[in-house]
Amino acid sequence: MEYSQTLTAFSTRDEIFDKSRDTSTLATTYLAYVSKQLQEYSGNTQSAHVGALIIEPVIHGAGGMHMVDPLFQRVLVNECRNRKIPVIFNEVFTGFWRLGVETHAELLGCKPDIACYAKLMTGGMIPLAVTLATDALFDSFSGDPKLQALLHGHSYSAHAMGCATAAKAIEWFKDPETNHNIIPQGGILRELWDEELVQQISCHSAVQRVVVIGTLFALELKVDASNSRYASLYAKSLLQMLREDGIFMRPLGNVVYLMCGPCTSPEFCRELLSKLYIRFGEFNRA
């Protein structure tokens, strides 16, 4: 099966997430591709060799901050549901307003069977992770025989300090009195990154692409194939310059990114972008 590639431009980010796209030609193309791939794994049986679908919603973090078309992920999730394949959202990185919303069931317009959270759940103050499951999935392990139970636990289950910190952080993030970035109608974050500066950076000759959503700003530097790997040191000199400005960034090869907190002011985010843009001039001459 062959698929032609077409480029689609969107005037706003909201259009990318609009569920009206579900009836588009592209949705049909995605469905044909997903069905073909699942058929190869499962053969003629009902997904006999597919245990579950695990995805990072919207943004693939460690893979290079790649934004995935929400329509593709929605089609993928819905088709897996039709085939009785459990759906797992890995929101360890993306959850709790990292991408501007509390959970990505809202952003994608579909819900998982299992969701995994950590990191921003406690505001980064203390390590804590949580795995949530639907009632249907949880109940499937209930019963009299011990071997039917999910015999798994963690040494620090319900760790008191972590739970207390998470409860306070979530309360803090949701309250407009403590988080001036939250928009009460809808519970989403307002735009934190200056649009004009983002545009200037994205048009810079050293930049391949830019992703801006929620508390995340990421850019990919233009490089040849040999410098595009995860372990590439191509961005080292740029990062060293930014450290002199008090900005410490962890690179993913030739991808560098900034992450603020849900309560970080847009003014501070603008300051970060300004320093980054100024350093690009020196980076190009290096």
Coordinates of C-alpha atoms in Angstrom, one line a residue:
M1 CA 0.0 0.0 0.0
E2 CA 1.4 3.4 -1.0
Y3 CA 0.6 6.8 0.6
S4 CA 1.2 10.1 -1.0
Q5 CA 2.5 12.9 1.2
T6 CA 0.9 16.4 1.3
L7 CA 1.7 19.4 3.4
T8 CA -1.1 21.1 5.3
A9 CA -0.8 24.5 6.8
F10 CA -2.8 25.6 9.8
S11 CA -3.4 29.2 10.7
T12 CA -3.8 28.5 14.5
R13 CA -2.7 25.6 16.7
D14 CA -6.2 25.0 17.8
E15 CA -7.0 23.9 14.2
I16 CA -4.5 21.0 14.6
F17 CA -6.5 19.6 17.5
D18 CA -10.0 20.3 16.1
K19 CA -12.0 17.1 16.0
S20 CA -13.7 18.2 12.7
R21 CA -10.5 16.8 11.1
D22 CA -11.8 13.3 11.9
T23 CA -13.9 13.3 8.8
S24 CA -11.0 14.5 6.5
T25 CA -9.3 12.6 3.7
L26 CA -6.2 12.5 5.8
A27 CA -8.0 10.7 8.6
T28 CA -9.0 8.0 6.1
T29 CA -5.4 7.7 5.0
Y30 CA -4.2 7.4 8.6
L31 CA -6.9 4.7 9.3
A32 CA -5.8 2.7 6.2
Y33 CA -2.2 2.8 7.4
V34 CA -3.0 1.9 11.0
S35 CA -5.2 -1.0 10.0
K36 CA -2.6 -2.4 7.7
Q37 CA 0.1 -2.2 10.4
L38 CA -2.2 -3.8 13.0
Q39 CA -3.2 -6.5 10.6
E40 CA 0.5 -7.4 10.0
Y41 CA 1.0 -7.9 13.8
S42 CA -2.3 -9.7 14.5
G43 CA -2.9 -11.7 11.3
N44 CA -6.5 -12.9 11.0
T45 CA -7.0 -13.2 14.7
Q46 CA -8.3 -10.4 16.9
S47 CA -5.0 -8.7 17.7
A48 CA -3.5 -11.9 19.1
H49 CA 0.0 -10.6 19.2
V50 CA -0.6 -7.0 20.3
G51 CA -0.5 -6.6 24.1
A52 CA -1.2 -2.9 24.2
L53 CA -0.7 0.5 22.6
I54 CA 1.7 2.8 24.4
I55 CA 2.2 6.4 23.2
E56 CA 3.4 9.7 24.4
P57 CA 0.5 12.1 23.7
V58 CA 1.3 14.8 21.1
I59 CA 5.0 15.2 21.9
H60 CA 7.7 12.5 21.7
G61 CA 10.1 13.8 24.3
A62 CA 13.4 12.0 24.4
G63 CA 12.9 11.1 20.7
G64 CA 13.8 14.7 19.8
M65 CA 10.7 16.7 20.9
H66 CA 8.8 15.7 17.7
M67 CA 5.2 16.8 17.6
V68 CA 2.9 14.0 16.3
D69 CA -0.3 14.9 14.4
P70 CA -3.1 14.6 17.0
L71 CA -5.4 13.3 14.3
F72 CA -3.0 10.4 13.7
Q73 CA -2.9 9.5 17.4
R74 CA -6.7 9.8 17.7
V75 CA -7.2 7.5 14.8
L76 CA -4.6 5.1 16.2
V77 CA -6.3 5.0 19.6
N78 CA -9.8 4.6 18.2
E79 CA -8.7 1.7 15.9
C80 CA -7.0 0.0 18.8
R81 CA -10.1 0.3 20.9
N82 CA -12.1 -1.2 18.1
R83 CA -9.7 -4.2 18.2
K84 CA -9.9 -4.5 22.0
I85 CA -6.3 -3.4 22.4
P86 CA -5.6 -1.6 25.7
V87 CA -4.4 2.0 25.3
I88 CA -1.7 3.4 27.6
F89 CA -0.7 7.1 27.7
N90 CA 2.8 7.8 28.9
E91 CA 2.3 11.3 30.4
V92 CA 5.4 11.2 32.6
F93 CA 6.8 14.1 30.6
T94 CA 3.7 15.6 28.9
G95 CA 1.3 15.5 31.8
F96 CA 0.1 18.2 34.3
W97 CA 0.2 21.3 32.1
R98 CA 3.5 20.6 30.4
L99 CA 1.7 21.0 27.1
G100 CA -0.8 23.6 28.4
V101 CA -3.5 21.2 29.7
E102 CA -3.8 19.0 32.8
T103 CA -4.1 15.7 30.8
H104 CA -4.0 14.9 27.2
A105 CA -7.3 13.1 27.0
E106 CA -8.6 16.7 26.7
L107 CA -6.1 17.7 24.0
L108 CA -6.5 14.6 21.9
G109 CA -10.2 14.0 22.5
C110 CA -9.8 10.4 23.5
K111 CA -9.2 8.6 26.8
P112 CA -6.7 5.9 27.6
D113 CA -7.2 2.7 29.7
I114 CA -4.0 3.4 31.6
A115 CA -2.2 6.7 32.2
C116 CA 1.2 7.2 33.8
Y117 CA 2.2 10.5 35.5
A118 CA 5.3 11.9 37.3
K119 CA 7.6 14.9 37.1
L120 CA 5.3 18.0 37.1
M121 CA 2.8 16.2 39.3
T122 CA 4.8 17.4 42.3
G123 CA 6.1 20.5 40.6
G124 CA 9.5 18.9 40.4
M125 CA 10.0 19.1 44.2
I126 CA 10.1 15.4 45.0
P127 CA 10.1 12.2 42.9
L128 CA 6.7 10.6 42.7
A129 CA 4.9 8.6 40.0
V130 CA 1.3 7.3 39.7
T131 CA -0.4 4.9 37.3
L132 CA -4.1 5.4 36.8
A133 CA -6.5 2.8 35.3
T134 CA -10.1 2.7 34.2
D135 CA -12.6 0.9 36.4
A136 CA -13.1 -1.8 33.7
L137 CA -9.3 -2.5 33.7
F138 CA -9.0 -2.4 37.4
D139 CA -12.0 -4.7 37.9
S140 CA -10.6 -7.3 35.5
F141 CA -8.0 -8.2 38.2
S142 CA -10.7 -8.6 40.9
G143 CA -11.8 -12.0 42.0
D144 CA -11.4 -14.7 44.6
P145 CA -8.4 -16.6 43.0
K146 CA -5.1 -15.0 44.2
L147 CA -3.5 -15.7 40.8
Q148 CA -6.2 -13.5 39.2
A149 CA -4.9 -10.5 41.1
L150 CA -2.3 -8.1 39.8
L151 CA 0.4 -9.1 42.2
H152 CA 2.6 -6.0 41.8
G153 CA 3.4 -3.1 44.1
H154 CA 6.1 -0.5 44.8
S155 CA 8.3 0.0 47.9
Y156 CA 7.0 3.5 48.3
S157 CA 3.4 3.1 47.4
A158 CA 1.4 6.1 48.7
H159 CA 4.7 7.7 49.9
A160 CA 3.3 10.3 52.3
M161 CA 5.7 13.2 51.5
G162 CA 5.4 12.7 47.8
C163 CA 1.5 12.5 47.9
A164 CA 1.3 15.6 50.0
T165 CA 3.6 17.5 47.7
A166 CA 1.6 16.4 44.6
A167 CA -1.7 17.3 46.2
K168 CA -0.4 20.8 47.0
A169 CA 1.3 21.3 43.6
I170 CA -1.9 20.3 41.7
E171 CA -4.0 22.6 43.8
W172 CA -1.5 25.4 43.2
F173 CA -1.5 24.9 39.4
K174 CA -5.3 24.8 39.2
D175 CA -6.0 27.9 41.2
P176 CA -6.0 31.3 39.4
E177 CA -5.1 32.9 42.6
T178 CA -1.8 31.1 42.8
N179 CA -1.2 30.4 39.1
H180 CA -1.8 33.6 37.1
N181 CA -1.3 31.7 33.8
I182 CA -4.3 29.5 34.2
I183 CA -7.4 30.4 32.3
P184 CA -10.4 29.6 34.5
Q185 CA -12.7 28.9 31.6
G186 CA -11.4 25.5 30.4
G187 CA -8.5 25.2 32.9
I188 CA -5.8 25.7 30.3
L189 CA -2.6 27.8 30.3
R190 CA -2.4 31.0 28.5
E191 CA 0.4 31.5 25.9
L192 CA 3.7 31.7 27.7
W193 CA 6.1 32.2 24.8
D194 CA 6.3 35.5 22.9
E195 CA 5.0 34.9 19.4
E196 CA 7.2 37.5 17.7
L197 CA 10.4 36.1 19.2
V198 CA 9.3 32.5 18.4
Q199 CA 8.8 33.6 14.8
Q200 CA 12.3 35.2 14.7
I201 CA 14.0 32.2 16.1
S202 CA 12.1 29.8 13.8
C203 CA 13.3 31.8 10.7
H204 CA 17.0 31.8 11.8
S205 CA 19.3 30.3 9.3
A206 CA 20.7 27.8 12.0
V207 CA 17.2 26.5 12.9
Q208 CA 15.5 23.5 11.2
R209 CA 12.3 23.5 13.1
V210 CA 10.6 24.9 16.3
V211 CA 8.0 23.4 18.5
V212 CA 6.1 25.6 21.0
I213 CA 3.3 24.3 23.1
G214 CA 2.4 24.9 26.8
T215 CA 5.5 25.2 28.9
L216 CA 7.7 23.7 26.2
F217 CA 9.9 25.5 23.6
A218 CA 12.1 23.2 21.5
L219 CA 14.2 23.8 18.4
E220 CA 16.2 21.5 16.1
L221 CA 19.5 22.9 14.8
K222 CA 20.3 22.4 11.1
V223 CA 23.0 19.7 10.8
D224 CA 24.2 17.1 8.5
A225 CA 23.2 13.4 9.0
S226 CA 26.3 12.6 11.1
N227 CA 25.4 15.2 13.7
S228 CA 21.7 14.5 14.1
R229 CA 22.1 11.5 16.5
Y230 CA 21.0 11.6 20.2
A231 CA 24.7 11.6 21.4
S232 CA 25.7 14.4 19.0
L233 CA 27.8 17.2 20.6
Y234 CA 26.8 19.7 17.9
A235 CA 24.9 22.0 20.3
K236 CA 27.7 22.0 22.9
S237 CA 29.1 25.5 22.1
L238 CA 25.6 27.1 22.1
L239 CA 24.8 25.5 25.4
Q240 CA 28.1 26.7 26.9
M241 CA 27.2 30.3 25.8
L242 CA 23.8 30.1 27.4
R243 CA 25.3 28.8 30.6
E244 CA 27.1 32.1 30.8
D245 CA 23.7 33.7 30.8
G246 CA 22.5 31.5 33.6
I247 CA 20.5 29.2 31.3
F248 CA 21.2 25.5 31.7
M249 CA 19.8 23.3 28.9
R250 CA 20.0 19.6 28.3
P251 CA 20.4 18.7 24.6
L252 CA 18.9 15.8 22.7
G253 CA 21.7 15.7 20.1
N254 CA 21.0 18.7 17.9
V255 CA 17.7 19.4 19.6
V256 CA 17.7 21.9 22.4
Y257 CA 14.8 23.0 24.5
L258 CA 13.5 25.2 27.3
M259 CA 10.9 24.1 29.8
C260 CA 9.3 26.5 32.3
G261 CA 6.8 25.7 35.0
P262 CA 3.1 26.2 34.7
C263 CA 3.3 29.3 36.9
T264 CA 6.3 30.9 35.2
S265 CA 5.6 34.4 33.9
P266 CA 5.5 35.1 30.2
E267 CA 7.9 37.9 30.9
F268 CA 10.5 35.5 32.2
C269 CA 9.9 33.2 29.2
R270 CA 10.5 36.2 26.9
E271 CA 13.8 36.9 28.6
L272 CA 14.9 33.3 28.0
L273 CA 14.0 33.5 24.3
S274 CA 15.8 36.8 23.9
K275 CA 19.0 35.5 25.3
L276 CA 18.7 32.4 23.1
Y277 CA 18.2 34.5 20.0
I278 CA 21.2 36.8 20.8
R279 CA 23.4 33.8 21.3
F280 CA 22.5 32.4 17.9
G281 CA 24.6 35.1 16.3
E282 CA 27.7 34.0 18.1
F283 CA 26.9 30.3 17.5
N284 CA 26.7 30.9 13.7
R285 CA 30.1 32.5 13.8
A286 CA 31.7 29.8 15.9

